[in-house]
């Protein structure tokens, strides 16, 4: 097999002092943090679509990056070349998982039977490579938003034929996920949403999405899929209103339709921020509901209101994210870099630089989050902040449900006015975080 990324060596850990752009400064796979190797804490995954397909095309201009890998775009030869490129890329970076949409793997034909035969062929080839390298599939999904037929969504489409077509794609994508031993199967609600209520029956559309998801669970379990299904929430883009707005909304939906036993959430940083939250907020909401499954690791731009899918480089956010993940006991899924190079970064070296940046950022986040936990002052403050419920008789009664409004009102009468609830100490705590992040330990 001819090397594709010629001149780019296997990426090694060289430490923070290294000036080599093609080396890790912080990601040291075997380094043990809180009892586990970095590589176990951080099961990184490559996103087939951004890394092997997207060439920088935007609304205003053609692609800048050549992702043909020496073959004619849109052919099966190119699809195979993408497999070669992807596995060489992952091996050189020490990445052990990948994620894909059906149409990232092969060109879509007019006839779904032809597309499906292509998927069978390419997945045979991927399986060979997986056996040779030990690299695994994190999750698969069906692209039910790109083709014009999905202009009104997939499960939420007004057309029963489009619904049926979406179901066929989900069925095949599940077949391939199982064939590749994928840990999960994702529903990102592509165009599951609406533009205007004037033409939309929201209740009908949401019920239909749930129907499609139930069918996916039934079929997946029937063919031996043991992993988690995931919803990947996103508030807007491409539709004005997306039904899976954020973690809390998606959890409510899953519970309402009885899907919460089979589904967890795949939280994408840039989607959480588009919803007006922080990444760590949606991680916390998922975790406390037992729904934290997997992560799309990227970041947005505070000055732009869309899904810019940048490689994560904000160490503070990565730290707060890893803090949530460590507290939740880790992920059953992994860290998929749903991220792309900026359009002017179009070289092969840039592809590696993006992943090195993302992996180093999360490695730093892991180390710093572990330091915050070991430091213990944040936990201690939380413990003290709610102590009145544990330490006072009335607090204990509230927690155990052994009181009522009448008793509490009588208590309040005796109290007169309660003392202020204690300082929030936000600035103190922020300075602790800075101390742990940047101080000499
Ligand atoms: C788009 C989503 C998409 C999903 C997979 O915004 O992030 O890439 O991760 O369909
Ligand atoms: Ni995503
Ligand atoms: Ni996204």
PDB file of C-alpha atoms in Angstrom, residues 80-358:
ATOM      1  CA  UNK A  80     -11.296   2.873  -1.085  1.00  0.00           C
ATOM      2  CA  UNK A  81      -8.573   5.508  -1.159  1.00  0.00           C
ATOM      3  CA  UNK A  82     -10.402   7.304   1.666  1.00  0.00           C
ATOM      4  CA  UNK A  83     -10.296   4.096   3.679  1.00  0.00           C
ATOM      5  CA  UNK A  84      -6.550   3.837   3.013  1.00  0.00           C
ATOM      6  CA  UNK A  85      -6.044   7.484   3.940  1.00  0.00           C
ATOM      7  CA  UNK A  86      -8.227   7.245   7.032  1.00  0.00           C
ATOM      8  CA  UNK A  87      -6.477   4.208   8.462  1.00  0.00           C
ATOM      9  CA  UNK A  88      -3.006   5.594   7.730  1.00  0.00           C
ATOM     10  CA  UNK A  89      -4.067   8.865   9.377  1.00  0.00           C
ATOM     11  CA  UNK A  90      -5.468   7.177  12.491  1.00  0.00           C
ATOM     12  CA  UNK A  91      -2.471   4.884  12.815  1.00  0.00           C
ATOM     13  CA  UNK A  92      -0.025   7.759  12.581  1.00  0.00           C
ATOM     14  CA  UNK A  93      -1.898   9.638  15.313  1.00  0.00           C
ATOM     15  CA  UNK A  94      -2.649   6.656  17.535  1.00  0.00           C
ATOM     16  CA  UNK A  95      -6.418   7.224  17.148  1.00  0.00           C
ATOM     17  CA  UNK A  96      -8.364   4.062  17.856  1.00  0.00           C
ATOM     18  CA  UNK A  97     -11.902   4.853  16.697  1.00  0.00           C
ATOM     19  CA  UNK A  98     -13.779   6.399  13.795  1.00  0.00           C
ATOM     20  CA  UNK A  99     -17.323   7.662  13.096  1.00  0.00           C
ATOM     21  CA  UNK A 100     -19.159   7.872   9.787  1.00  0.00           C
ATOM     22  CA  UNK A 101     -22.343   8.654   7.874  1.00  0.00           C
ATOM     23  CA  UNK A 102     -23.381   6.208   5.139  1.00  0.00           C
ATOM     24  CA  UNK A 103     -22.725   8.736   2.372  1.00  0.00           C
ATOM     25  CA  UNK A 104     -19.264   9.586   3.741  1.00  0.00           C
ATOM     26  CA  UNK A 105     -18.205   6.036   2.982  1.00  0.00           C
ATOM     27  CA  UNK A 106     -19.466   5.674  -0.587  1.00  0.00           C
ATOM     28  CA  UNK A 107     -20.960   7.872  -3.291  1.00  0.00           C
ATOM     29  CA  UNK A 108     -24.754   7.771  -3.155  1.00  0.00           C
ATOM     30  CA  UNK A 109     -26.396   6.312  -6.277  1.00  0.00           C
ATOM     31  CA  UNK A 110     -29.867   7.183  -7.562  1.00  0.00           C
ATOM     32  CA  UNK A 111     -31.024   3.695  -6.614  1.00  0.00           C
ATOM     33  CA  UNK A 112     -30.645   2.769  -2.927  1.00  0.00           C
ATOM     34  CA  UNK A 113     -29.951  -0.871  -3.877  1.00  0.00           C
ATOM     35  CA  UNK A 114     -26.805   0.276  -5.661  1.00  0.00           C
ATOM     36  CA  UNK A 115     -25.756   2.458  -2.707  1.00  0.00           C
ATOM     37  CA  UNK A 116     -26.313  -0.449  -0.338  1.00  0.00           C
ATOM     38  CA  UNK A 117     -24.193  -2.804  -2.449  1.00  0.00           C
ATOM     39  CA  UNK A 118     -21.433  -0.189  -2.360  1.00  0.00           C
ATOM     40  CA  UNK A 119     -21.738   0.010   1.426  1.00  0.00           C
ATOM     41  CA  UNK A 120     -21.368  -3.771   1.652  1.00  0.00           C
ATOM     42  CA  UNK A 121     -18.240  -3.632  -0.472  1.00  0.00           C
ATOM     43  CA  UNK A 122     -16.576  -0.759   1.355  1.00  0.00           C
ATOM     44  CA  UNK A 123     -17.378  -2.148   4.793  1.00  0.00           C
ATOM     45  CA  UNK A 124     -15.692  -5.436   3.822  1.00  0.00           C
ATOM     46  CA  UNK A 125     -12.598  -3.436   3.026  1.00  0.00           C
ATOM     47  CA  UNK A 126     -12.867  -1.412   6.254  1.00  0.00           C
ATOM     48  CA  UNK A 127     -13.224  -4.607   8.244  1.00  0.00           C
ATOM     49  CA  UNK A 128      -9.991  -5.923   6.756  1.00  0.00           C
ATOM     50  CA  UNK A 129      -8.203  -2.740   7.775  1.00  0.00           C
ATOM     51  CA  UNK A 130      -9.741  -2.861  11.235  1.00  0.00           C
ATOM     52  CA  UNK A 131      -8.437  -6.387  11.725  1.00  0.00           C
ATOM     53  CA  UNK A 132      -4.956  -5.375  10.581  1.00  0.00           C
ATOM     54  CA  UNK A 133      -4.758  -2.292  12.791  1.00  0.00           C
ATOM     55  CA  UNK A 134      -7.015  -2.930  15.800  1.00  0.00           C
ATOM     56  CA  UNK A 135      -8.828   0.346  15.059  1.00  0.00           C
ATOM     57  CA  UNK A 136     -12.551   0.241  15.917  1.00  0.00           C
ATOM     58  CA  UNK A 137     -15.825   1.876  14.968  1.00  0.00           C
ATOM     59  CA  UNK A 138     -17.184   4.286  17.599  1.00  0.00           C
ATOM     60  CA  UNK A 139     -20.486   4.980  15.894  1.00  0.00           C
ATOM     61  CA  UNK A 140     -22.280   5.102  12.611  1.00  0.00           C
ATOM     62  CA  UNK A 141     -25.201   7.134  11.340  1.00  0.00           C
ATOM     63  CA  UNK A 142     -27.297   7.763   8.253  1.00  0.00           C
ATOM     64  CA  UNK A 143     -27.080  11.125   6.528  1.00  0.00           C
ATOM     65  CA  UNK A 144     -30.747  12.119   6.340  1.00  0.00           C
ATOM     66  CA  UNK A 145     -30.238  15.813   5.666  1.00  0.00           C
ATOM     67  CA  UNK A 146     -28.028  16.277   2.603  1.00  0.00           C
ATOM     68  CA  UNK A 147     -30.165  14.882  -0.185  1.00  0.00           C
ATOM     69  CA  UNK A 148     -32.927  17.277  -1.369  1.00  0.00           C
ATOM     70  CA  UNK A 149     -35.550  14.635  -0.530  1.00  0.00           C
ATOM     71  CA  UNK A 150     -34.879  15.420   3.128  1.00  0.00           C
ATOM     72  CA  UNK A 151     -35.644  19.138   2.769  1.00  0.00           C
ATOM     73  CA  UNK A 152     -38.413  18.778   5.380  1.00  0.00           C
ATOM     74  CA  UNK A 153     -36.575  16.294   7.554  1.00  0.00           C
ATOM     75  CA  UNK A 154     -36.532  12.506   7.686  1.00  0.00           C
ATOM     76  CA  UNK A 155     -38.709  11.147  10.514  1.00  0.00           C
ATOM     77  CA  UNK A 156     -40.399  14.547  10.568  1.00  0.00           C
ATOM     78  CA  UNK A 157     -40.969  14.755   6.818  1.00  0.00           C
ATOM     79  CA  UNK A 158     -44.484  15.477   5.566  1.00  0.00           C
ATOM     80  CA  UNK A 159     -43.941  12.751   2.947  1.00  0.00           C
ATOM     81  CA  UNK A 160     -44.548   9.113   3.920  1.00  0.00           C
ATOM     82  CA  UNK A 161     -42.296   8.015   1.037  1.00  0.00           C
ATOM     83  CA  UNK A 162     -39.438  10.102   2.390  1.00  0.00           C
ATOM     84  CA  UNK A 163     -40.057   8.605   5.847  1.00  0.00           C
ATOM     85  CA  UNK A 164     -39.826   5.130   4.297  1.00  0.00           C
ATOM     86  CA  UNK A 165     -36.612   6.064   2.510  1.00  0.00           C
ATOM     87  CA  UNK A 166     -35.128   7.369   5.754  1.00  0.00           C
ATOM     88  CA  UNK A 167     -36.095   4.103   7.445  1.00  0.00           C
ATOM     89  CA  UNK A 168     -34.297   2.179   4.701  1.00  0.00           C
ATOM     90  CA  UNK A 169     -31.151   4.229   5.248  1.00  0.00           C
ATOM     91  CA  UNK A 170     -31.292   3.750   9.027  1.00  0.00           C
ATOM     92  CA  UNK A 171     -31.725  -0.004   8.532  1.00  0.00           C
ATOM     93  CA  UNK A 172     -28.663  -0.219   6.308  1.00  0.00           C
ATOM     94  CA  UNK A 173     -26.579   2.078   8.509  1.00  0.00           C
ATOM     95  CA  UNK A 174     -27.444  -0.147  11.478  1.00  0.00           C
ATOM     96  CA  UNK A 175     -26.432  -3.238   9.490  1.00  0.00           C
ATOM     97  CA  UNK A 176     -23.055  -1.673   8.763  1.00  0.00           C
ATOM     98  CA  UNK A 177     -22.648  -0.429  12.352  1.00  0.00           C
ATOM     99  CA  UNK A 178     -23.214  -3.960  13.637  1.00  0.00           C
ATOM    100  CA  UNK A 179     -20.939  -5.428  10.981  1.00  0.00           C
ATOM    101  CA  UNK A 180     -18.160  -3.057  12.061  1.00  0.00           C
ATOM    102  CA  UNK A 181     -18.818  -3.668  15.767  1.00  0.00           C
ATOM    103  CA  UNK A 182     -19.752  -0.025  16.444  1.00  0.00           C
ATOM    104  CA  UNK A 183     -20.201   1.049  20.065  1.00  0.00           C
ATOM    105  CA  UNK A 184     -23.086   3.353  19.203  1.00  0.00           C
ATOM    106  CA  UNK A 185     -25.552   4.602  16.620  1.00  0.00           C
ATOM    107  CA  UNK A 186     -26.285   8.326  16.320  1.00  0.00           C
ATOM    108  CA  UNK A 187     -29.358  10.302  15.390  1.00  0.00           C
ATOM    109  CA  UNK A 188     -28.377  13.880  14.818  1.00  0.00           C
ATOM    110  CA  UNK A 189     -31.696  15.499  13.942  1.00  0.00           C
ATOM    111  CA  UNK A 190     -30.353  16.801  10.601  1.00  0.00           C
ATOM    112  CA  UNK A 191     -33.411  18.614   9.383  1.00  0.00           C
ATOM    113  CA  UNK A 192     -35.781  17.312  12.067  1.00  0.00           C
ATOM    114  CA  UNK A 193     -37.298  20.674  12.863  1.00  0.00           C
ATOM    115  CA  UNK A 194     -39.242  23.375  11.100  1.00  0.00           C
ATOM    116  CA  UNK A 195     -39.052  26.760   9.471  1.00  0.00           C
ATOM    117  CA  UNK A 196     -42.571  28.066  10.170  1.00  0.00           C
ATOM    118  CA  UNK A 197     -45.525  26.928  12.252  1.00  0.00           C
ATOM    119  CA  UNK A 198     -47.775  28.093   9.418  1.00  0.00           C
ATOM    120  CA  UNK A 199     -47.129  24.817   7.580  1.00  0.00           C
ATOM    121  CA  UNK A 200     -46.088  22.506  10.416  1.00  0.00           C
ATOM    122  CA  UNK A 201     -47.855  20.010  12.691  1.00  0.00           C
ATOM    123  CA  UNK A 202     -45.242  19.842  15.437  1.00  0.00           C
ATOM    124  CA  UNK A 203     -46.941  17.110  17.468  1.00  0.00           C
ATOM    125  CA  UNK A 204     -47.378  14.889  14.410  1.00  0.00           C
ATOM    126  CA  UNK A 205     -43.757  15.375  13.382  1.00  0.00           C
ATOM    127  CA  UNK A 206     -42.368  14.616  16.840  1.00  0.00           C
ATOM    128  CA  UNK A 207     -44.476  11.472  17.123  1.00  0.00           C
ATOM    129  CA  UNK A 208     -43.192  10.328  13.746  1.00  0.00           C
ATOM    130  CA  UNK A 209     -39.564  10.891  14.774  1.00  0.00           C
ATOM    131  CA  UNK A 210     -40.245   8.726  17.825  1.00  0.00           C
ATOM    132  CA  UNK A 211     -41.798   6.069  15.580  1.00  0.00           C
ATOM    133  CA  UNK A 212     -38.674   5.969  13.444  1.00  0.00           C
ATOM    134  CA  UNK A 213     -36.465   5.724  16.538  1.00  0.00           C
ATOM    135  CA  UNK A 214     -38.546   2.880  17.986  1.00  0.00           C
ATOM    136  CA  UNK A 215     -38.236   0.990  14.712  1.00  0.00           C
ATOM    137  CA  UNK A 216     -34.471   1.565  14.807  1.00  0.00           C
ATOM    138  CA  UNK A 217     -34.260   0.171  18.344  1.00  0.00           C
ATOM    139  CA  UNK A 218     -36.383  -2.867  17.440  1.00  0.00           C
ATOM    140  CA  UNK A 219     -34.377  -3.606  14.321  1.00  0.00           C
ATOM    141  CA  UNK A 220     -30.999  -2.882  15.915  1.00  0.00           C
ATOM    142  CA  UNK A 221     -31.676  -5.191  18.853  1.00  0.00           C
ATOM    143  CA  UNK A 222     -32.997  -7.880  16.482  1.00  0.00           C
ATOM    144  CA  UNK A 223     -29.672  -7.979  14.612  1.00  0.00           C
ATOM    145  CA  UNK A 224     -27.586  -8.036  17.790  1.00  0.00           C
ATOM    146  CA  UNK A 225     -26.743  -4.366  18.298  1.00  0.00           C
ATOM    147  CA  UNK A 226     -25.865  -4.086  21.991  1.00  0.00           C
ATOM    148  CA  UNK A 227     -24.531  -0.534  22.027  1.00  0.00           C
ATOM    149  CA  UNK A 228     -26.270   2.722  22.802  1.00  0.00           C
ATOM    150  CA  UNK A 229     -28.376   4.756  20.473  1.00  0.00           C
ATOM    151  CA  UNK A 230     -27.629   8.443  20.766  1.00  0.00           C
ATOM    152  CA  UNK A 231     -29.461  11.656  20.105  1.00  0.00           C
ATOM    153  CA  UNK A 232     -27.093  14.511  19.282  1.00  0.00           C
ATOM    154  CA  UNK A 233     -28.937  17.688  20.311  1.00  0.00           C
ATOM    155  CA  UNK A 234     -28.611  20.900  18.302  1.00  0.00           C
ATOM    156  CA  UNK A 235     -30.840  23.980  18.643  1.00  0.00           C
ATOM    157  CA  UNK A 236     -30.770  25.370  15.108  1.00  0.00           C
ATOM    158  CA  UNK A 237     -29.035  25.054  11.759  1.00  0.00           C
ATOM    159  CA  UNK A 238     -29.965  23.804   9.292  1.00  0.00           C
ATOM    160  CA  UNK A 239     -33.601  24.338  10.387  1.00  0.00           C
ATOM    161  CA  UNK A 240     -34.622  27.479  12.226  1.00  0.00           C
ATOM    162  CA  UNK A 241     -36.094  25.379  15.044  1.00  0.00           C
ATOM    163  CA  UNK A 242     -34.576  21.948  15.621  1.00  0.00           C
ATOM    164  CA  UNK A 243     -36.596  19.583  17.803  1.00  0.00           C
ATOM    165  CA  UNK A 244     -33.576  18.275  19.753  1.00  0.00           C
ATOM    166  CA  UNK A 245     -32.752  21.763  21.025  1.00  0.00           C
ATOM    167  CA  UNK A 246     -30.432  20.795  23.864  1.00  0.00           C
ATOM    168  CA  UNK A 247     -29.765  17.989  26.340  1.00  0.00           C
ATOM    169  CA  UNK A 248     -32.758  18.781  28.537  1.00  0.00           C
ATOM    170  CA  UNK A 249     -35.131  18.894  25.572  1.00  0.00           C
ATOM    171  CA  UNK A 250     -33.807  15.635  24.108  1.00  0.00           C
ATOM    172  CA  UNK A 251     -34.077  13.880  27.482  1.00  0.00           C
ATOM    173  CA  UNK A 252     -37.690  15.017  27.832  1.00  0.00           C
ATOM    174  CA  UNK A 253     -38.437  13.721  24.342  1.00  0.00           C
ATOM    175  CA  UNK A 254     -36.800  10.347  24.995  1.00  0.00           C
ATOM    176  CA  UNK A 255     -38.735   9.898  28.224  1.00  0.00           C
ATOM    177  CA  UNK A 256     -42.025  11.011  26.738  1.00  0.00           C
ATOM    178  CA  UNK A 257     -41.782   8.416  24.004  1.00  0.00           C
ATOM    179  CA  UNK A 258     -40.314   5.580  26.092  1.00  0.00           C
ATOM    180  CA  UNK A 259     -36.924   5.629  24.361  1.00  0.00           C
ATOM    181  CA  UNK A 260     -34.807   6.476  27.401  1.00  0.00           C
ATOM    182  CA  UNK A 261     -33.643   2.927  28.101  1.00  0.00           C
ATOM    183  CA  UNK A 262     -32.009   2.504  24.717  1.00  0.00           C
ATOM    184  CA  UNK A 263     -30.810   6.043  24.074  1.00  0.00           C
ATOM    185  CA  UNK A 264     -28.178   8.285  25.593  1.00  0.00           C
ATOM    186  CA  UNK A 265     -26.895  11.614  24.349  1.00  0.00           C
ATOM    187  CA  UNK A 266     -23.989  12.530  22.130  1.00  0.00           C
ATOM    188  CA  UNK A 267     -23.126  16.046  23.261  1.00  0.00           C
ATOM    189  CA  UNK A 268     -21.386  18.323  20.803  1.00  0.00           C
ATOM    190  CA  UNK A 269     -19.601  21.325  22.297  1.00  0.00           C
ATOM    191  CA  UNK A 270     -20.515  23.716  19.498  1.00  0.00           C
ATOM    192  CA  UNK A 271     -24.181  22.654  19.631  1.00  0.00           C
ATOM    193  CA  UNK A 272     -24.378  23.330  23.363  1.00  0.00           C
ATOM    194  CA  UNK A 273     -22.983  26.822  22.846  1.00  0.00           C
ATOM    195  CA  UNK A 274     -25.398  27.458  19.960  1.00  0.00           C
ATOM    196  CA  UNK A 275     -28.193  26.636  22.428  1.00  0.00           C
ATOM    197  CA  UNK A 276     -26.920  29.405  24.693  1.00  0.00           C
ATOM    198  CA  UNK A 277     -25.341  26.977  27.161  1.00  0.00           C
ATOM    199  CA  UNK A 278     -21.795  26.058  27.958  1.00  0.00           C
ATOM    200  CA  UNK A 279     -20.483  22.657  26.866  1.00  0.00           C
ATOM    201  CA  UNK A 280     -20.158  21.668  30.516  1.00  0.00           C
ATOM    202  CA  UNK A 281     -23.800  22.593  31.173  1.00  0.00           C
ATOM    203  CA  UNK A 282     -25.107  20.072  28.653  1.00  0.00           C
ATOM    204  CA  UNK A 283     -22.644  17.478  29.936  1.00  0.00           C
ATOM    205  CA  UNK A 284     -23.913  17.985  33.491  1.00  0.00           C
ATOM    206  CA  UNK A 285     -27.572  17.793  32.455  1.00  0.00           C
ATOM    207  CA  UNK A 286     -26.845  14.564  30.579  1.00  0.00           C
ATOM    208  CA  UNK A 287     -24.812  13.066  33.400  1.00  0.00           C
ATOM    209  CA  UNK A 288     -27.286  13.737  36.209  1.00  0.00           C
ATOM    210  CA  UNK A 289     -29.985  12.083  34.103  1.00  0.00           C
ATOM    211  CA  UNK A 290     -27.832   9.017  33.432  1.00  0.00           C
ATOM    212  CA  UNK A 291     -27.703   9.939  29.751  1.00  0.00           C
ATOM    213  CA  UNK A 292     -24.107  10.963  29.133  1.00  0.00           C
ATOM    214  CA  UNK A 293     -23.002   8.707  26.315  1.00  0.00           C
ATOM    215  CA  UNK A 294     -20.537  10.216  23.891  1.00  0.00           C
ATOM    216  CA  UNK A 295     -19.056  13.515  22.788  1.00  0.00           C
ATOM    217  CA  UNK A 296     -18.508  15.411  19.572  1.00  0.00           C
ATOM    218  CA  UNK A 297     -15.350  17.252  20.512  1.00  0.00           C
ATOM    219  CA  UNK A 298     -15.095  20.601  18.779  1.00  0.00           C
ATOM    220  CA  UNK A 299     -15.643  24.243  19.582  1.00  0.00           C
ATOM    221  CA  UNK A 300     -17.454  27.220  18.113  1.00  0.00           C
ATOM    222  CA  UNK A 301     -16.512  30.845  17.669  1.00  0.00           C
ATOM    223  CA  UNK A 302     -17.986  33.244  20.196  1.00  0.00           C
ATOM    224  CA  UNK A 303     -18.358  35.889  17.479  1.00  0.00           C
ATOM    225  CA  UNK A 304     -20.154  33.757  14.918  1.00  0.00           C
ATOM    226  CA  UNK A 305     -23.592  32.304  15.439  1.00  0.00           C
ATOM    227  CA  UNK A 306     -23.187  28.989  13.686  1.00  0.00           C
ATOM    228  CA  UNK A 307     -21.636  25.565  13.914  1.00  0.00           C
ATOM    229  CA  UNK A 308     -18.056  26.381  12.934  1.00  0.00           C
ATOM    230  CA  UNK A 309     -16.795  22.936  14.019  1.00  0.00           C
ATOM    231  CA  UNK A 310     -13.336  24.118  15.022  1.00  0.00           C
ATOM    232  CA  UNK A 311     -10.767  21.863  16.597  1.00  0.00           C
ATOM    233  CA  UNK A 312     -10.912  22.309  20.374  1.00  0.00           C
ATOM    234  CA  UNK A 313      -8.152  24.587  21.616  1.00  0.00           C
ATOM    235  CA  UNK A 314      -9.774  26.310  24.580  1.00  0.00           C
ATOM    236  CA  UNK A 315      -8.100  24.643  27.556  1.00  0.00           C
ATOM    237  CA  UNK A 316     -10.487  26.170  30.062  1.00  0.00           C
ATOM    238  CA  UNK A 317     -13.539  24.630  28.354  1.00  0.00           C
ATOM    239  CA  UNK A 318     -11.760  21.312  27.874  1.00  0.00           C
ATOM    240  CA  UNK A 319     -10.922  21.338  31.595  1.00  0.00           C
ATOM    241  CA  UNK A 320     -14.487  22.025  32.650  1.00  0.00           C
ATOM    242  CA  UNK A 321     -15.718  19.355  30.216  1.00  0.00           C
ATOM    243  CA  UNK A 322     -13.255  16.795  31.534  1.00  0.00           C
ATOM    244  CA  UNK A 323     -14.236  17.763  35.072  1.00  0.00           C
ATOM    245  CA  UNK A 324     -17.831  16.778  34.255  1.00  0.00           C
ATOM    246  CA  UNK A 325     -16.751  13.599  32.485  1.00  0.00           C
ATOM    247  CA  UNK A 326     -14.437  12.447  35.280  1.00  0.00           C
ATOM    248  CA  UNK A 327     -17.136  13.158  37.858  1.00  0.00           C
ATOM    249  CA  UNK A 328     -19.588  11.142  35.765  1.00  0.00           C
ATOM    250  CA  UNK A 329     -17.170   8.187  35.753  1.00  0.00           C
ATOM    251  CA  UNK A 330     -16.077   8.548  32.114  1.00  0.00           C
ATOM    252  CA  UNK A 331     -17.869   7.931  28.852  1.00  0.00           C
ATOM    253  CA  UNK A 332     -19.284   4.714  27.470  1.00  0.00           C
ATOM    254  CA  UNK A 333     -18.778   6.280  24.038  1.00  0.00           C
ATOM    255  CA  UNK A 334     -15.818   8.394  23.014  1.00  0.00           C
ATOM    256  CA  UNK A 335     -14.481  11.732  21.797  1.00  0.00           C
ATOM    257  CA  UNK A 336     -15.336  12.192  18.146  1.00  0.00           C
ATOM    258  CA  UNK A 337     -13.552  15.133  16.557  1.00  0.00           C
ATOM    259  CA  UNK A 338     -16.519  16.570  14.692  1.00  0.00           C
ATOM    260  CA  UNK A 339     -14.138  19.300  13.624  1.00  0.00           C
ATOM    261  CA  UNK A 340     -12.553  20.612  10.470  1.00  0.00           C
ATOM    262  CA  UNK A 341      -9.590  22.689   9.486  1.00  0.00           C
ATOM    263  CA  UNK A 342     -10.198  26.339   8.681  1.00  0.00           C
ATOM    264  CA  UNK A 343     -10.555  26.809   4.937  1.00  0.00           C
ATOM    265  CA  UNK A 344      -7.104  28.340   4.433  1.00  0.00           C
ATOM    266  CA  UNK A 345      -5.480  25.407   6.296  1.00  0.00           C
ATOM    267  CA  UNK A 346      -5.673  23.054   3.355  1.00  0.00           C
ATOM    268  CA  UNK A 347      -2.555  20.867   3.507  1.00  0.00           C
ATOM    269  CA  UNK A 348      -2.132  17.296   4.718  1.00  0.00           C
ATOM    270  CA  UNK A 349       0.058  18.660   7.492  1.00  0.00           C
ATOM    271  CA  UNK A 350      -2.855  20.864   8.596  1.00  0.00           C
ATOM    272  CA  UNK A 351      -5.085  17.773   8.889  1.00  0.00           C
ATOM    273  CA  UNK A 352      -2.616  16.312  11.374  1.00  0.00           C
ATOM    274  CA  UNK A 353      -2.146  19.639  13.135  1.00  0.00           C
ATOM    275  CA  UNK A 354      -5.901  19.838  13.779  1.00  0.00           C
ATOM    276  CA  UNK A 355      -5.975  16.451  15.483  1.00  0.00           C
ATOM    277  CA  UNK A 356      -2.776  17.118  17.414  1.00  0.00           C
ATOM    278  CA  UNK A 357      -4.330  20.358  18.676  1.00  0.00           C
ATOM    279  CA  UNK A 358      -7.575  18.646  19.679  1.00  0.00           C
TER     280      UNK A 358
END
